[in-house]
Amino acid sequence: MIGRELARFLLVGGVGFLVDASAFLALGALLPLVPARLSALAVAITATWWLNRRFTFASMAPNRWAEWARYAAGSALGASVNAAVSLGLLWQIPRVGPVLAVACGALAGLAVNFLAAKHIAFRIGRAHPSSAGS
């Protein structure tokens, strides 16, 4: 089960990366570096919550806003790691460029985000394997 979930999570993460990088490039033309980066992360978190809800974890939680809040809170640590890595690269090695910096940040936050999604955000509203035969 975890292999299938992880594979789907990675696919959703790829889409999230495209959303994140596109938003960062667009917002980077309008905003200073830090607000552009944090805003792009917020857009990507929302996009990946929706995709993971539907595709990865098949959540049936009735309160989507509470689920989104759990997902966003659980993703905060992964997003912090992501932002620290991407901004650190841009500040220390500016020639890295924004897309590669975002990719490195996304990889750094991946494990944190998967565990938070699986065990915090989507644990409510999913059928647990131990209850399948009950």
Short mmCIF file of N, CA and C in Angstrom, two decimals, residues 25-127:
data_model
loop_
_atom_site.label_atom_id
_atom_site.label_comp_id
_atom_site.label_asym_id
_atom_site.label_seq_id
_atom_site.Cartn_x
_atom_site.Cartn_y
_atom_site.Cartn_z
N LEU A 25 8.30 31.82 -10.65
CA LEU A 25 8.79 32.62 -11.77
C LEU A 25 7.88 33.81 -12.04
N ALA A 26 6.56 33.58 -12.03
CA ALA A 26 5.61 34.66 -12.29
C ALA A 26 5.63 35.70 -11.16
N LEU A 27 5.59 35.22 -9.93
CA LEU A 27 5.55 36.15 -8.80
C LEU A 27 6.89 36.85 -8.58
N GLY A 28 7.98 36.17 -8.99
CA GLY A 28 9.31 36.77 -8.86
C GLY A 28 9.47 38.02 -9.68
N ALA A 29 8.66 38.17 -10.73
CA ALA A 29 8.71 39.38 -11.55
C ALA A 29 7.95 40.53 -10.89
N LEU A 30 7.13 40.21 -9.90
CA LEU A 30 6.27 41.22 -9.26
C LEU A 30 6.63 41.52 -7.82
N LEU A 31 7.21 40.55 -7.12
CA LEU A 31 7.45 40.67 -5.69
C LEU A 31 8.93 40.45 -5.36
N PRO A 32 9.36 40.91 -4.18
CA PRO A 32 10.71 40.57 -3.73
C PRO A 32 10.85 39.05 -3.56
N LEU A 33 12.07 38.59 -3.45
CA LEU A 33 12.39 37.17 -3.47
C LEU A 33 11.63 36.36 -2.40
N VAL A 34 11.69 36.75 -1.14
CA VAL A 34 11.07 35.96 -0.08
C VAL A 34 9.55 35.91 -0.21
N PRO A 35 8.85 37.04 -0.38
CA PRO A 35 7.40 36.93 -0.55
C PRO A 35 7.00 36.13 -1.80
N ALA A 36 7.76 36.24 -2.86
CA ALA A 36 7.46 35.47 -4.07
C ALA A 36 7.61 33.98 -3.79
N ARG A 37 8.67 33.61 -3.07
CA ARG A 37 8.91 32.19 -2.78
C ARG A 37 7.84 31.62 -1.86
N LEU A 38 7.51 32.34 -0.82
CA LEU A 38 6.51 31.86 0.13
C LEU A 38 5.12 31.81 -0.49
N SER A 39 4.79 32.77 -1.33
CA SER A 39 3.49 32.76 -2.02
C SER A 39 3.39 31.58 -2.98
N ALA A 40 4.47 31.32 -3.71
CA ALA A 40 4.48 30.18 -4.63
C ALA A 40 4.30 28.87 -3.87
N LEU A 41 4.93 28.75 -2.72
CA LEU A 41 4.75 27.56 -1.90
C LEU A 41 3.30 27.39 -1.46
N ALA A 42 2.64 28.48 -1.09
CA ALA A 42 1.23 28.41 -0.68
C ALA A 42 0.35 27.92 -1.82
N VAL A 43 0.61 28.39 -3.01
CA VAL A 43 -0.15 27.94 -4.18
C VAL A 43 0.10 26.45 -4.42
N ALA A 44 1.34 26.03 -4.34
CA ALA A 44 1.69 24.62 -4.58
C ALA A 44 1.09 23.71 -3.50
N ILE A 45 1.10 24.15 -2.25
CA ILE A 45 0.51 23.35 -1.17
C ILE A 45 -0.97 23.13 -1.42
N THR A 46 -1.67 24.16 -1.84
CA THR A 46 -3.11 24.02 -2.11
C THR A 46 -3.36 23.09 -3.28
N ALA A 47 -2.58 23.22 -4.33
CA ALA A 47 -2.74 22.35 -5.50
C ALA A 47 -2.46 20.89 -5.14
N THR A 48 -1.39 20.65 -4.37
CA THR A 48 -1.06 19.27 -4.04
C THR A 48 -2.03 18.67 -3.02
N TRP A 49 -2.58 19.50 -2.14
CA TRP A 49 -3.61 18.98 -1.22
C TRP A 49 -4.77 18.42 -2.03
N TRP A 50 -5.25 19.19 -2.98
CA TRP A 50 -6.41 18.76 -3.77
C TRP A 50 -6.10 17.47 -4.54
N LEU A 51 -4.94 17.44 -5.19
CA LEU A 51 -4.56 16.24 -5.96
C LEU A 51 -4.34 15.03 -5.05
N ASN A 52 -3.67 15.23 -3.93
CA ASN A 52 -3.45 14.10 -3.01
C ASN A 52 -4.75 13.63 -2.39
N ARG A 53 -5.66 14.52 -2.13
CA ARG A 53 -6.97 14.15 -1.58
C ARG A 53 -7.70 13.24 -2.56
N ARG A 54 -7.68 13.58 -3.82
CA ARG A 54 -8.43 12.83 -4.83
C ARG A 54 -7.67 11.60 -5.33
N PHE A 55 -6.40 11.74 -5.58
CA PHE A 55 -5.65 10.74 -6.33
C PHE A 55 -4.82 9.81 -5.44
N THR A 56 -4.14 10.35 -4.45
CA THR A 56 -3.21 9.56 -3.66
C THR A 56 -3.88 8.85 -2.49
N PHE A 57 -4.63 9.58 -1.68
CA PHE A 57 -5.17 9.04 -0.44
C PHE A 57 -6.67 8.81 -0.47
N ALA A 58 -7.33 9.18 -1.56
CA ALA A 58 -8.78 8.98 -1.74
C ALA A 58 -9.56 9.34 -0.47
N SER A 59 -9.36 10.53 -0.01
CA SER A 59 -9.99 10.96 1.23
C SER A 59 -11.48 11.18 1.04
N MET A 60 -12.22 10.77 2.06
CA MET A 60 -13.66 10.98 2.09
C MET A 60 -14.04 11.87 3.28
N ALA A 61 -13.07 12.55 3.86
CA ALA A 61 -13.34 13.40 5.02
C ALA A 61 -14.40 14.43 4.65
N PRO A 62 -15.43 14.56 5.48
CA PRO A 62 -16.53 15.46 5.14
C PRO A 62 -16.15 16.94 5.24
N ASN A 63 -15.23 17.28 6.12
CA ASN A 63 -14.86 18.67 6.30
C ASN A 63 -13.56 18.96 5.55
N ARG A 64 -13.70 19.39 4.32
CA ARG A 64 -12.53 19.64 3.48
C ARG A 64 -11.66 20.75 4.01
N TRP A 65 -12.27 21.78 4.60
CA TRP A 65 -11.48 22.90 5.11
C TRP A 65 -10.61 22.46 6.28
N ALA A 66 -11.15 21.61 7.16
CA ALA A 66 -10.34 21.10 8.27
C ALA A 66 -9.21 20.22 7.73
N GLU A 67 -9.52 19.41 6.72
CA GLU A 67 -8.50 18.57 6.11
C GLU A 67 -7.42 19.42 5.46
N TRP A 68 -7.83 20.45 4.75
CA TRP A 68 -6.85 21.36 4.14
C TRP A 68 -5.98 22.00 5.21
N ALA A 69 -6.60 22.41 6.31
CA ALA A 69 -5.84 23.04 7.40
C ALA A 69 -4.82 22.05 7.98
N ARG A 70 -5.22 20.79 8.16
CA ARG A 70 -4.27 19.77 8.64
C ARG A 70 -3.15 19.57 7.63
N TYR A 71 -3.52 19.52 6.35
CA TYR A 71 -2.52 19.33 5.30
C TYR A 71 -1.54 20.50 5.29
N ALA A 72 -2.07 21.71 5.35
CA ALA A 72 -1.22 22.90 5.34
C ALA A 72 -0.32 22.94 6.57
N ALA A 73 -0.88 22.61 7.74
CA ALA A 73 -0.07 22.59 8.96
C ALA A 73 0.99 21.49 8.90
N GLY A 74 0.59 20.32 8.42
CA GLY A 74 1.55 19.22 8.30
C GLY A 74 2.63 19.49 7.26
N SER A 75 2.28 20.28 6.27
CA SER A 75 3.24 20.62 5.21
C SER A 75 4.15 21.77 5.60
N ALA A 76 3.84 22.44 6.69
CA ALA A 76 4.62 23.63 7.09
C ALA A 76 6.10 23.29 7.31
N LEU A 77 6.37 22.17 7.96
CA LEU A 77 7.76 21.80 8.19
C LEU A 77 8.45 21.47 6.87
N GLY A 78 7.78 20.68 6.03
CA GLY A 78 8.36 20.37 4.71
C GLY A 78 8.56 21.63 3.88
N ALA A 79 7.60 22.54 3.95
CA ALA A 79 7.72 23.80 3.21
C ALA A 79 8.86 24.65 3.76
N SER A 80 9.06 24.60 5.08
CA SER A 80 10.16 25.34 5.68
C SER A 80 11.50 24.80 5.20
N VAL A 81 11.60 23.48 5.16
CA VAL A 81 12.82 22.85 4.64
C VAL A 81 13.00 23.23 3.18
N ASN A 82 11.91 23.14 2.42
CA ASN A 82 11.94 23.50 0.99
C ASN A 82 12.42 24.93 0.80
N ALA A 83 11.79 25.86 1.52
CA ALA A 83 12.15 27.28 1.38
C ALA A 83 13.58 27.54 1.82
N ALA A 84 14.01 26.93 2.92
CA ALA A 84 15.37 27.15 3.41
C ALA A 84 16.40 26.68 2.39
N VAL A 85 16.17 25.53 1.81
CA VAL A 85 17.12 25.00 0.83
C VAL A 85 17.12 25.86 -0.44
N SER A 86 15.92 26.16 -0.97
CA SER A 86 15.87 26.91 -2.22
C SER A 86 16.41 28.33 -2.04
N LEU A 87 16.01 29.01 -0.96
CA LEU A 87 16.51 30.37 -0.74
C LEU A 87 17.99 30.36 -0.40
N GLY A 88 18.42 29.37 0.38
CA GLY A 88 19.85 29.27 0.69
C GLY A 88 20.70 29.11 -0.56
N LEU A 89 20.23 28.28 -1.47
CA LEU A 89 20.96 28.12 -2.74
C LEU A 89 20.99 29.43 -3.52
N LEU A 90 19.85 30.10 -3.60
CA LEU A 90 19.81 31.35 -4.37
C LEU A 90 20.68 32.43 -3.74
N TRP A 91 20.71 32.48 -2.42
CA TRP A 91 21.53 33.50 -1.75
C TRP A 91 23.01 33.15 -1.79
N GLN A 92 23.35 31.88 -1.69
CA GLN A 92 24.75 31.48 -1.65
C GLN A 92 25.35 31.22 -3.03
N ILE A 93 24.51 30.73 -3.94
CA ILE A 93 24.98 30.41 -5.29
C ILE A 93 23.95 30.94 -6.30
N PRO A 94 23.90 32.24 -6.51
CA PRO A 94 22.85 32.83 -7.36
C PRO A 94 22.78 32.24 -8.77
N ARG A 95 23.89 31.77 -9.31
CA ARG A 95 23.87 31.22 -10.67
C ARG A 95 23.10 29.89 -10.77
N VAL A 96 22.72 29.29 -9.63
CA VAL A 96 21.93 28.07 -9.63
C VAL A 96 20.63 28.29 -10.39
N GLY A 97 20.02 29.45 -10.22
CA GLY A 97 18.77 29.77 -10.90
C GLY A 97 17.56 29.30 -10.13
N PRO A 98 16.41 29.94 -10.35
CA PRO A 98 15.22 29.65 -9.54
C PRO A 98 14.64 28.25 -9.74
N VAL A 99 14.65 27.71 -10.93
CA VAL A 99 14.03 26.40 -11.15
C VAL A 99 14.83 25.30 -10.47
N LEU A 100 16.14 25.30 -10.61
CA LEU A 100 16.97 24.29 -9.94
C LEU A 100 16.89 24.46 -8.42
N ALA A 101 16.86 25.69 -7.95
CA ALA A 101 16.75 25.94 -6.51
C ALA A 101 15.43 25.38 -5.97
N VAL A 102 14.34 25.59 -6.70
CA VAL A 102 13.03 25.06 -6.29
C VAL A 102 13.05 23.53 -6.32
N ALA A 103 13.69 22.94 -7.32
CA ALA A 103 13.78 21.48 -7.41
C ALA A 103 14.53 20.91 -6.21
N CYS A 104 15.63 21.51 -5.85
CA CYS A 104 16.41 21.03 -4.69
C CYS A 104 15.59 21.18 -3.41
N GLY A 105 14.87 22.28 -3.28
CA GLY A 105 14.01 22.47 -2.11
C GLY A 105 12.90 21.44 -2.05
N ALA A 106 12.31 21.13 -3.20
CA ALA A 106 11.24 20.14 -3.25
C ALA A 106 11.73 18.77 -2.82
N LEU A 107 12.89 18.39 -3.27
CA LEU A 107 13.45 17.09 -2.88
C LEU A 107 13.75 17.04 -1.38
N ALA A 108 14.25 18.14 -0.85
CA ALA A 108 14.59 18.17 0.57
C ALA A 108 13.35 18.03 1.46
N GLY A 109 12.22 18.59 1.03
CA GLY A 109 11.00 18.52 1.83
C GLY A 109 10.12 17.32 1.55
N LEU A 110 10.47 16.48 0.61
CA LEU A 110 9.62 15.37 0.16
C LEU A 110 9.24 14.39 1.28
N ALA A 111 10.21 13.88 1.98
CA ALA A 111 9.93 12.88 3.02
C ALA A 111 9.06 13.46 4.12
N VAL A 112 9.36 14.67 4.54
CA VAL A 112 8.56 15.33 5.58
C VAL A 112 7.13 15.50 5.10
N ASN A 113 6.95 15.94 3.87
CA ASN A 113 5.60 16.17 3.34
C ASN A 113 4.81 14.87 3.22
N PHE A 114 5.44 13.78 2.77
CA PHE A 114 4.72 12.51 2.62
C PHE A 114 4.24 12.00 3.98
N LEU A 115 5.13 12.00 4.96
CA LEU A 115 4.75 11.50 6.28
C LEU A 115 3.66 12.37 6.91
N ALA A 116 3.75 13.67 6.74
CA ALA A 116 2.74 14.57 7.28
C ALA A 116 1.39 14.35 6.60
N ALA A 117 1.40 14.19 5.28
CA ALA A 117 0.15 13.96 4.56
C ALA A 117 -0.48 12.64 4.98
N LYS A 118 0.31 11.60 5.00
CA LYS A 118 -0.21 10.26 5.31
C LYS A 118 -0.70 10.15 6.75
N HIS A 119 0.05 10.69 7.68
CA HIS A 119 -0.25 10.45 9.10
C HIS A 119 -0.95 11.60 9.81
N ILE A 120 -1.04 12.76 9.18
CA ILE A 120 -1.71 13.89 9.81
C ILE A 120 -2.93 14.32 8.99
N ALA A 121 -2.71 14.72 7.76
CA ALA A 121 -3.79 15.32 6.97
C ALA A 121 -4.86 14.33 6.56
N PHE A 122 -4.47 13.18 6.06
CA PHE A 122 -5.44 12.26 5.46
C PHE A 122 -5.74 11.03 6.31
N ARG A 123 -5.33 11.02 7.57
CA ARG A 123 -5.62 9.86 8.42
C ARG A 123 -7.10 9.81 8.76
N ILE A 124 -7.79 10.94 8.76
CA ILE A 124 -9.23 11.00 8.99
C ILE A 124 -9.90 10.93 7.61
N GLY A 125 -10.93 10.13 7.49
CA GLY A 125 -11.64 10.06 6.22
C GLY A 125 -11.15 8.96 5.29
N ARG A 126 -10.21 8.13 5.79
CA ARG A 126 -9.71 7.01 5.00
C ARG A 126 -10.04 5.73 5.72
N ALA A 127 -10.26 4.69 4.95
CA ALA A 127 -10.46 3.37 5.54
C ALA A 127 -9.10 2.84 5.95
#
